Coordinates of C-alpha atoms in Angstrom, one line a residue:
M146 CA 127.0 94.6 146.7
Y147 CA 123.9 95.7 148.7
R148 CA 125.9 97.9 151.1
H149 CA 126.9 100.3 148.3
R150 CA 124.9 103.5 148.2
A151 CA 124.6 106.9 146.8
V152 CA 125.7 109.7 149.1
F153 CA 124.1 113.1 148.9
I154 CA 126.6 115.7 150.2
S155 CA 125.2 119.2 150.8
N156 CA 128.2 121.1 152.1
L157 CA 131.9 121.0 152.7
Q158 CA 131.5 120.0 156.3
E159 CA 129.6 116.8 155.2
A160 CA 132.2 116.1 152.5
R161 CA 135.0 116.3 155.2
Y162 CA 133.1 114.0 157.4
Y163 CA 133.0 111.2 154.8
I164 CA 136.6 111.7 153.7
D165 CA 137.8 111.5 157.3
Q166 CA 135.6 108.4 157.9
I167 CA 137.3 106.6 155.1
G168 CA 140.7 107.3 156.6
A169 CA 142.1 109.4 153.8
A170 CA 145.5 111.1 154.2
E171 CA 145.5 113.8 156.7
E172 CA 144.1 117.1 155.3
A173 CA 143.2 115.3 152.1
Y174 CA 139.8 117.0 152.5
L175 CA 141.4 120.3 151.6
F176 CA 141.6 119.4 147.9
M177 CA 139.0 116.6 147.9
A178 CA 136.0 118.3 149.6
P179 CA 135.5 121.0 147.0
K180 CA 135.2 118.3 144.3
A181 CA 132.4 116.5 146.3
V182 CA 129.9 119.4 146.5
H183 CA 128.0 120.2 143.4
R184 CA 126.1 123.5 143.0
C185 CA 123.9 125.1 140.4
I186 CA 124.0 128.9 140.1
L187 CA 121.6 130.9 138.0
L188 CA 123.0 134.1 136.5
K189 CA 120.5 136.6 135.3
D190 CA 120.6 138.9 132.2
I191 CA 124.1 138.4 131.0
P192 CA 125.1 139.9 127.7
C193 CA 125.4 137.1 125.1
R194 CA 129.0 138.0 124.2
W195 CA 130.1 137.4 127.8
A196 CA 127.8 134.4 128.3
N197 CA 129.5 132.5 125.6
I198 CA 132.9 133.1 127.2
I199 CA 131.6 132.0 130.5
K200 CA 130.1 128.8 129.0
Q201 CA 133.4 127.9 127.3
E202 CA 135.4 128.5 130.5
M203 CA 133.0 126.4 132.5
L204 CA 133.2 123.6 130.0
A205 CA 137.0 123.8 130.1
K206 CA 136.9 123.2 133.8
G207 CA 134.7 120.1 133.5
G208 CA 131.5 121.9 134.4
E209 CA 128.5 122.9 132.4
A210 CA 126.6 126.1 131.5
A211 CA 123.1 126.3 129.9
V212 CA 122.5 129.4 127.9
S213 CA 119.8 130.5 125.4
R214 CA 119.9 128.7 122.1
E215 CA 120.0 132.1 120.4
S216 CA 122.9 133.4 122.5
L217 CA 125.6 132.4 119.9
Y218 CA 124.2 134.9 117.4
A219 CA 122.1 137.3 119.4
E220 CA 123.1 140.8 120.7
G221 CA 120.9 140.8 123.7
D222 CA 121.0 139.1 127.1
T223 CA 120.6 135.5 128.3
D224 CA 120.3 133.8 131.7
I225 CA 122.9 131.2 132.5
L226 CA 122.6 128.1 134.6
L227 CA 126.0 127.1 135.8
M228 CA 126.6 123.5 137.0
G229 CA 129.7 122.5 138.8
T230 CA 131.6 121.5 141.9
F231 CA 133.2 124.0 144.3
K232 CA 136.5 123.1 142.7
Q233 CA 135.3 123.9 139.2
Y234 CA 133.8 127.2 140.4
R235 CA 137.1 128.2 142.0
L236 CA 138.9 127.6 138.7
L237 CA 136.3 129.6 136.9
I238 CA 136.5 132.5 139.3
K239 CA 140.3 132.5 138.9
K240 CA 140.0 132.7 135.1
L241 CA 137.3 135.4 135.2
N242 CA 139.5 137.5 137.5
M243 CA 141.9 137.9 134.5
Q244 CA 139.1 139.0 132.2
P245 CA 137.6 142.5 131.5
D246 CA 135.8 144.3 134.4
F247 CA 132.4 142.9 133.7
L248 CA 133.6 139.3 134.0
K249 CA 135.9 140.1 136.9
K250 CA 133.0 141.5 138.9
L251 CA 130.8 138.6 137.9
G252 CA 133.5 136.2 139.2
Q253 CA 133.5 138.1 142.5
E254 CA 129.7 137.7 142.7
I255 CA 129.9 134.0 142.0
R256 CA 132.6 133.7 144.8
A257 CA 130.3 135.4 147.2
I258 CA 127.4 133.1 146.4
I259 CA 129.6 130.0 146.9
D260 CA 131.0 131.3 150.2
N261 CA 127.4 132.2 151.4
L262 CA 126.2 128.7 150.8
E263 CA 128.4 127.2 153.5
P264 CA 127.2 127.1 157.2
N265 CA 128.6 130.1 159.1
P266 CA 127.5 130.3 162.8
F267 CA 128.1 133.7 164.4
T268 CA 127.2 135.9 167.3
M269 CA 125.0 138.9 166.4
E270 CA 125.3 142.0 168.5
L271 CA 122.0 143.4 169.5
A272 CA 121.0 146.9 170.8
G273 CA 121.4 147.2 174.5
G274 CA 124.5 145.0 174.7
K275 CA 122.8 141.6 174.3
T276 CA 123.9 139.0 171.8
L277 CA 122.2 136.3 169.7
E278 CA 123.8 133.1 168.6
L279 CA 122.8 132.3 165.0
G280 CA 123.5 129.2 163.0
V281 CA 124.0 126.8 165.9
R282 CA 120.3 125.8 166.3
T283 CA 117.0 127.1 165.1
L284 CA 115.6 130.0 167.1
I285 CA 112.0 130.4 167.9
M286 CA 110.4 133.9 167.8
G287 CA 107.1 134.1 169.7
I288 CA 104.4 136.4 168.2
L289 CA 102.7 138.8 170.5
N290 CA 100.1 141.0 168.8
I291 CA 98.8 143.8 170.9
T292 CA 96.1 144.7 168.4
P293 CA 92.3 144.5 168.3
D294 CA 92.3 143.3 164.7
S295 CA 95.2 140.8 164.0
F296 CA 94.2 137.9 161.8
S297 CA 95.0 135.2 164.4
D298 CA 94.4 136.4 167.9
P299 CA 92.5 139.7 167.7
G300 CA 92.3 141.5 171.0
H301 CA 93.5 138.6 173.1
Y302 CA 96.5 140.4 174.5
F303 CA 95.3 144.0 174.2
K304 CA 95.7 144.7 177.9
K305 CA 99.2 145.0 179.3
E306 CA 98.7 142.4 182.0
A307 CA 97.5 139.8 179.6
A308 CA 100.3 140.6 177.1
L309 CA 103.0 140.3 179.7
A310 CA 101.6 137.0 181.0
R311 CA 101.6 135.7 177.5
A312 CA 105.2 136.9 176.8
M313 CA 106.5 135.1 179.9
E314 CA 104.5 132.0 179.1
M315 CA 106.2 131.9 175.6
V316 CA 109.6 132.3 177.2
E317 CA 108.9 129.4 179.6
Q318 CA 107.8 127.3 176.6
G319 CA 111.2 128.0 174.9
A320 CA 110.9 131.1 172.8
D321 CA 114.2 132.8 172.2
I322 CA 112.7 136.1 171.0
I323 CA 109.4 137.8 171.7
D324 CA 108.2 139.8 168.7
V325 CA 105.9 142.6 169.9
G326 CA 103.6 144.2 167.4
G327 CA 101.1 147.1 167.8
A328 CA 99.8 147.5 164.3
S329 CA 98.1 144.7 162.3
S330 CA 99.5 144.2 158.8
R331 CA 96.7 141.9 157.5
P332 CA 95.4 143.0 154.1
D333 CA 91.9 144.2 155.3
S334 CA 93.0 145.9 158.5
S335 CA 93.3 149.7 159.0
M336 CA 96.9 150.6 159.9
A337 CA 97.2 152.1 163.4
E338 CA 98.7 155.5 163.7
A339 CA 102.2 155.9 165.2
E340 CA 101.0 157.3 168.4
E341 CA 98.4 154.5 168.9
E342 CA 101.0 151.9 168.0
L343 CA 103.4 153.3 170.6
N344 CA 100.7 153.4 173.3
R345 CA 100.1 149.7 172.7
V346 CA 103.7 148.4 172.7
L347 CA 105.8 150.8 174.9
P348 CA 104.3 149.9 178.3
L349 CA 104.9 146.2 177.6
I350 CA 108.4 146.7 176.4
K351 CA 109.3 148.7 179.5
S352 CA 108.1 145.7 181.6
L353 CA 109.8 143.1 179.4
V354 CA 113.2 144.7 179.6
R355 CA 113.3 143.7 183.3
E356 CA 113.2 140.0 182.2
E357 CA 115.8 137.9 180.6
V358 CA 114.3 138.0 177.1
I359 CA 115.3 139.3 173.7
I360 CA 112.7 141.8 172.5
S361 CA 111.9 142.4 168.8
V362 CA 109.5 145.1 167.7
D363 CA 107.4 144.5 164.7
T364 CA 107.2 148.0 163.1
F365 CA 108.2 149.8 159.9
R366 CA 108.0 153.3 161.5
G367 CA 111.1 155.2 162.5
V368 CA 109.4 157.1 165.4
V369 CA 108.1 153.8 166.9
A370 CA 111.5 152.1 166.5
R371 CA 113.3 155.0 168.2
E372 CA 111.1 155.0 171.3
C373 CA 111.1 151.2 171.6
L374 CA 114.9 151.0 171.2
A375 CA 115.3 153.7 173.8
A376 CA 113.1 151.8 176.1
G377 CA 115.3 148.7 175.8
A378 CA 114.1 146.7 172.7
H379 CA 116.9 144.8 170.9
I380 CA 115.8 144.1 167.3
I381 CA 113.5 145.8 164.8
N382 CA 111.4 143.6 162.6
D383 CA 110.5 145.7 159.6
I384 CA 107.7 144.4 157.4
G385 CA 108.6 147.1 154.8
G386 CA 112.2 146.1 154.2
L387 CA 113.2 149.8 154.7
Q388 CA 110.9 150.9 151.9
M389 CA 107.9 152.2 154.0
D390 CA 109.6 154.8 156.2
Q391 CA 112.9 156.5 155.2
E392 CA 113.3 157.7 158.9
L393 CA 113.8 154.1 160.1
L394 CA 117.3 153.4 158.8
P395 CA 119.2 156.3 160.5
I396 CA 117.5 155.4 163.8
L397 CA 118.7 151.8 163.5
A398 CA 122.2 153.0 162.8
D399 CA 122.1 155.3 165.8
F400 CA 121.1 152.6 168.2
K401 CA 123.3 149.9 166.4
A402 CA 120.2 147.8 166.3
P403 CA 119.8 144.7 164.0
V404 CA 117.0 144.7 161.5
I405 CA 114.8 142.0 160.0
L406 CA 114.2 143.0 156.4
M407 CA 111.0 141.5 155.0
H408 CA 110.1 141.3 151.4
N409 CA 106.6 142.8 150.9
R410 CA 104.6 143.5 147.8
L411 CA 101.4 143.8 149.8
Q412 CA 102.1 147.2 151.4
Y413 CA 104.5 148.6 148.7
N414 CA 104.8 147.7 145.0
R415 CA 101.3 146.3 145.3
G416 CA 100.1 144.6 142.2
L417 CA 103.6 144.5 140.6
P418 CA 103.7 141.1 138.9
Y419 CA 106.7 138.8 139.4
Q420 CA 108.8 138.1 136.3
D421 CA 110.8 135.4 138.2
L422 CA 109.6 134.8 141.7
L423 CA 112.8 133.8 143.4
S424 CA 115.1 136.1 141.5
D425 CA 112.8 139.1 141.9
I426 CA 112.5 138.6 145.7
I427 CA 116.2 137.9 146.1
G428 CA 117.0 141.0 144.0
E429 CA 114.7 143.3 146.1
L430 CA 116.0 141.9 149.4
G431 CA 119.5 142.4 148.1
A432 CA 118.7 146.0 147.3
S433 CA 117.4 146.5 150.9
I434 CA 120.6 144.9 152.3
K435 CA 122.7 147.3 150.3
Q436 CA 120.6 150.2 151.5
A437 CA 121.0 149.1 155.1
V438 CA 124.8 148.8 154.9
N439 CA 125.1 152.1 153.0
G440 CA 123.0 153.6 155.8
G441 CA 125.3 152.6 158.6
L442 CA 124.3 149.1 159.6
K443 CA 126.9 146.3 159.9
P444 CA 126.4 143.5 157.4
E445 CA 126.2 141.0 160.3
Q446 CA 123.3 142.9 161.8
I447 CA 120.8 142.0 159.0
I448 CA 118.3 139.2 158.9
I449 CA 116.1 138.5 155.9
D450 CA 112.5 137.3 155.6
P451 CA 111.1 136.3 152.2
G452 CA 107.7 137.6 153.3
I453 CA 105.6 134.5 153.1
G454 CA 101.9 135.6 152.7
F455 CA 102.7 139.2 151.8
G456 CA 101.8 139.7 148.2
K457 CA 102.2 136.1 147.2
D458 CA 99.6 133.5 146.3
R459 CA 99.2 130.0 147.6
Q460 CA 101.6 128.4 145.0
Q461 CA 104.1 131.2 145.4
N462 CA 104.2 130.7 149.2
L463 CA 104.8 126.9 148.8
T464 CA 107.5 127.6 146.2
L465 CA 109.3 130.0 148.6
L466 CA 109.3 127.2 151.3
K467 CA 110.6 124.6 148.9
R468 CA 113.3 126.9 147.5
L469 CA 114.2 128.6 150.8
G470 CA 117.8 127.5 150.4
D471 CA 118.1 129.8 147.4
F472 CA 118.0 132.8 149.8
K473 CA 121.3 131.7 151.3
T474 CA 122.7 133.4 148.2
L475 CA 122.4 136.7 150.1
G476 CA 124.6 135.4 153.0
K477 CA 122.2 136.5 155.8
P478 CA 120.3 134.5 158.5
I479 CA 116.8 133.6 157.2
L480 CA 113.6 134.1 159.2
I481 CA 110.2 132.7 158.1
G482 CA 106.8 133.7 159.4
A483 CA 104.1 131.5 158.1
S484 CA 102.3 130.7 161.3
R485 CA 98.6 130.0 160.8
K486 CA 98.6 131.8 157.4
D487 CA 96.0 131.6 154.7
F488 CA 97.9 129.4 152.3
I489 CA 98.1 126.7 155.0
G490 CA 94.3 127.0 155.4
R491 CA 93.9 126.6 151.7
V492 CA 96.0 123.5 151.5
L493 CA 94.3 121.9 154.5
N494 CA 90.9 123.4 154.0
A495 CA 91.1 124.6 157.6
E496 CA 90.2 127.8 159.5
I497 CA 92.7 129.6 161.6
A498 CA 92.1 127.4 164.7
G499 CA 92.9 124.2 162.6
R500 CA 96.2 125.3 161.2
L501 CA 98.6 124.1 163.9
E502 CA 99.7 120.9 162.3
G503 CA 100.2 122.7 159.0
T504 CA 102.3 125.3 160.7
M505 CA 104.4 122.6 162.3
A506 CA 105.0 121.0 158.9
V507 CA 106.1 124.4 157.6
T508 CA 108.4 124.8 160.5
A509 CA 110.1 121.5 159.8
A510 CA 110.3 122.1 156.1
G511 CA 111.7 125.6 156.7
I512 CA 114.5 124.3 159.0
M513 CA 115.3 121.5 156.5
N514 CA 115.7 124.1 153.8
G515 CA 117.8 126.6 155.7
A516 CA 115.7 128.8 158.0
D517 CA 117.5 130.1 161.1
I518 CA 114.5 131.7 162.9
I519 CA 110.9 130.6 162.9
R520 CA 108.2 133.1 163.9
V521 CA 105.1 131.4 165.4
H522 CA 102.1 131.8 167.6
D523 CA 102.2 128.3 169.0
V524 CA 105.6 128.3 170.7
K525 CA 105.5 125.1 172.8
E526 CA 104.7 122.8 169.8
N527 CA 107.0 124.5 167.4
V528 CA 110.0 124.4 169.8
K529 CA 109.7 120.6 169.8
V530 CA 109.5 120.5 166.1
A531 CA 112.6 122.7 165.8
Q532 CA 114.5 120.5 168.3
M533 CA 113.7 117.3 166.4
T534 CA 114.4 118.8 163.0
D535 CA 117.7 120.3 164.1
A536 CA 118.7 116.9 165.4
I537 CA 118.0 115.4 161.9
V538 CA 119.8 118.3 160.1
H539 CA 122.9 118.1 162.2
A540 CA 123.1 114.3 162.3
H541 CA 126.3 112.7 160.8
G542 CA 126.3 110.0 158.2

């Protein structure tokens, strides 16, 4: 009796593992695994007349759907919380595909969400012919601020020689990507002009391209991105999510360069309150993704960043970490950059120098909840955290 246990299965691969371990009929997993994985999907602002159809169809498939208590009689909209297995969702999608256009389109969106929730390792093509393996293990991005006023290491690497030495030290410690920034984005800093930003980062990039290292440039400016990509940089890390400089996107498309789209209500949409934290951020990132694809980027060249610390308070940042898996809805690799940030200091009552352990805890939690890339100052320590957490995440049984 005491050997019985509950089994928490998070994806189809895990379901297949258990089915195969039992010795079920060959390929039984094809029809069994979709019944083993349960998912909840939140649909926003659905007209009540359609919501009631969706609820009845989900109930008919053995699933469940929570709608507003007024939806049966109201003319407005309601959110819907769908609850079901992959199998039930597939049956629902098949049924919705035979309905009017609104429900047919909604079925396609549900299918995309379900597909995006499954692990999907792939090779990302970078500018300059390099590639990046995503989804196999967690990648570490080392932060290199060439600024006099960054919140964590102001002026430490302002000279090219010091910056280059630090970059190579981080590579030796296990960094997969070096993220070079020449303009501080902290709330109380004055933003460097484009010419000054270029003067800071370009000499370092020209030196780094001679090394075997992937270079990301932390900039929202098109003119800075163009010069850095021409010099050999591989990725642009845009804190503006394509909203702060309309010249950036065509340059990314010209260079076939991947972009990291960060959500940011600190530099744009400042003060705009959240109606629903997760849904608002996912919706705004989704709009940036659509803009990027419409502007010429390949869908597989986009990474998303929920923007921890940018226009979010302590509790909102913690919620983003806890619910990071919700961002898999968008089907893009997820980067988090929470290293040494203020919310860690508030939780631990620690100044910047005392936030290493908190950052390491965030790294572990982020990986457990679906992060693909972790952006940090302390590379050596966080590489080890990532290795250990990856081993746990990928363990069988």
